[in-house]
Coordinates of C-alpha atoms in Angstrom, one line a residue:
I96 CA 0.0 -0.1 0.0
G97 CA 1.3 3.3 -0.9
L98 CA 0.1 6.8 0.2
M99 CA 0.7 10.3 -1.3
S100 CA -0.7 13.6 -0.4
G101 CA 1.0 16.4 -2.3
T102 CA 1.5 20.0 -1.7
S103 CA -1.7 20.9 -3.5
L104 CA -3.7 19.6 -0.6
D105 CA -6.4 18.3 -2.7
G106 CA -6.6 14.9 -1.2
L107 CA -5.1 11.5 -0.5
D108 CA -4.0 9.0 -3.2
I109 CA -3.8 5.4 -2.1
A110 CA -2.5 2.6 -4.3
A111 CA -2.1 -1.2 -3.9
V112 CA 0.9 -2.5 -5.8
A113 CA 2.3 -6.0 -6.2
F114 CA 6.0 -6.5 -6.7
E115 CA 7.7 -9.6 -8.0
F116 CA 11.6 -9.9 -7.5
E117 CA 14.3 -12.2 -8.8
G118 CA 16.8 -12.0 -5.9
V119 CA 17.2 -8.4 -5.2
F120 CA 16.1 -7.3 -8.6
L121 CA 12.6 -6.0 -9.4
K122 CA 11.2 -8.3 -12.1
K123 CA 7.6 -7.1 -12.4
H124 CA 5.2 -4.6 -10.7
S125 CA 1.4 -4.5 -11.0
L126 CA -0.9 -1.8 -10.0
L127 CA -3.8 -3.6 -8.3
H128 CA -6.2 -0.9 -7.2
T129 CA -6.2 2.8 -6.5
L130 CA -8.4 5.2 -4.6
Y131 CA -8.5 9.1 -4.4
V132 CA -9.9 10.5 -1.1
P133 CA -10.5 14.2 -1.5
Y134 CA -10.0 16.4 1.6
E135 CA -12.9 18.4 3.0
E136 CA -12.3 22.1 2.8
S137 CA -12.0 22.4 6.6
F138 CA -9.4 19.6 6.7
K139 CA -7.5 21.1 3.9
Q140 CA -7.4 24.5 5.8
W141 CA -6.3 22.7 9.0
L142 CA -3.5 20.9 7.1
A143 CA -2.4 24.1 5.5
S144 CA -2.1 25.7 8.9
V145 CA 0.1 23.0 10.7
Y146 CA 3.3 25.0 10.0
T147 CA 2.0 27.8 12.1
M148 CA 1.4 25.5 15.1
S149 CA 3.5 25.3 18.3
S150 CA 5.6 22.1 18.7
R151 CA 3.1 20.6 21.0
E152 CA 0.2 21.2 18.5
M153 CA 2.3 19.9 15.7
I154 CA 2.8 16.6 17.6
A155 CA -0.9 16.3 18.2
A156 CA -1.5 17.1 14.5
D157 CA 1.0 14.4 13.4
R158 CA -0.8 11.9 15.6
Y159 CA -4.2 12.9 14.3
Y160 CA -3.1 12.8 10.7
G161 CA -1.4 9.5 11.1
T162 CA -4.5 8.0 12.7
W163 CA -6.6 9.4 9.8
L164 CA -4.3 7.9 7.3
G165 CA -4.5 4.5 9.1
E166 CA -8.3 4.7 8.9
Q167 CA -8.2 5.5 5.2
V168 CA -5.9 2.5 4.5
A169 CA -8.1 0.2 6.7
S170 CA -11.1 1.4 4.6
F171 CA -9.3 0.9 1.4
V172 CA -8.2 -2.6 2.2

């Protein structure tokens, strides 16, 4: 499972990818499924403001966002 949320703050991209190796070399990869989860406007504004937060608030924001990402992955799976 791969996650990406870029600087545009439009949403979260989730992808399930399968990899096949020969030893340490990548032989083949397959994109199995993808999902785009758009951010609600209030969530987008909150994310855009994280850089202005105190250290304590940033730690809380990191935990909140990490939990949210985990929920999105669980839903995706």
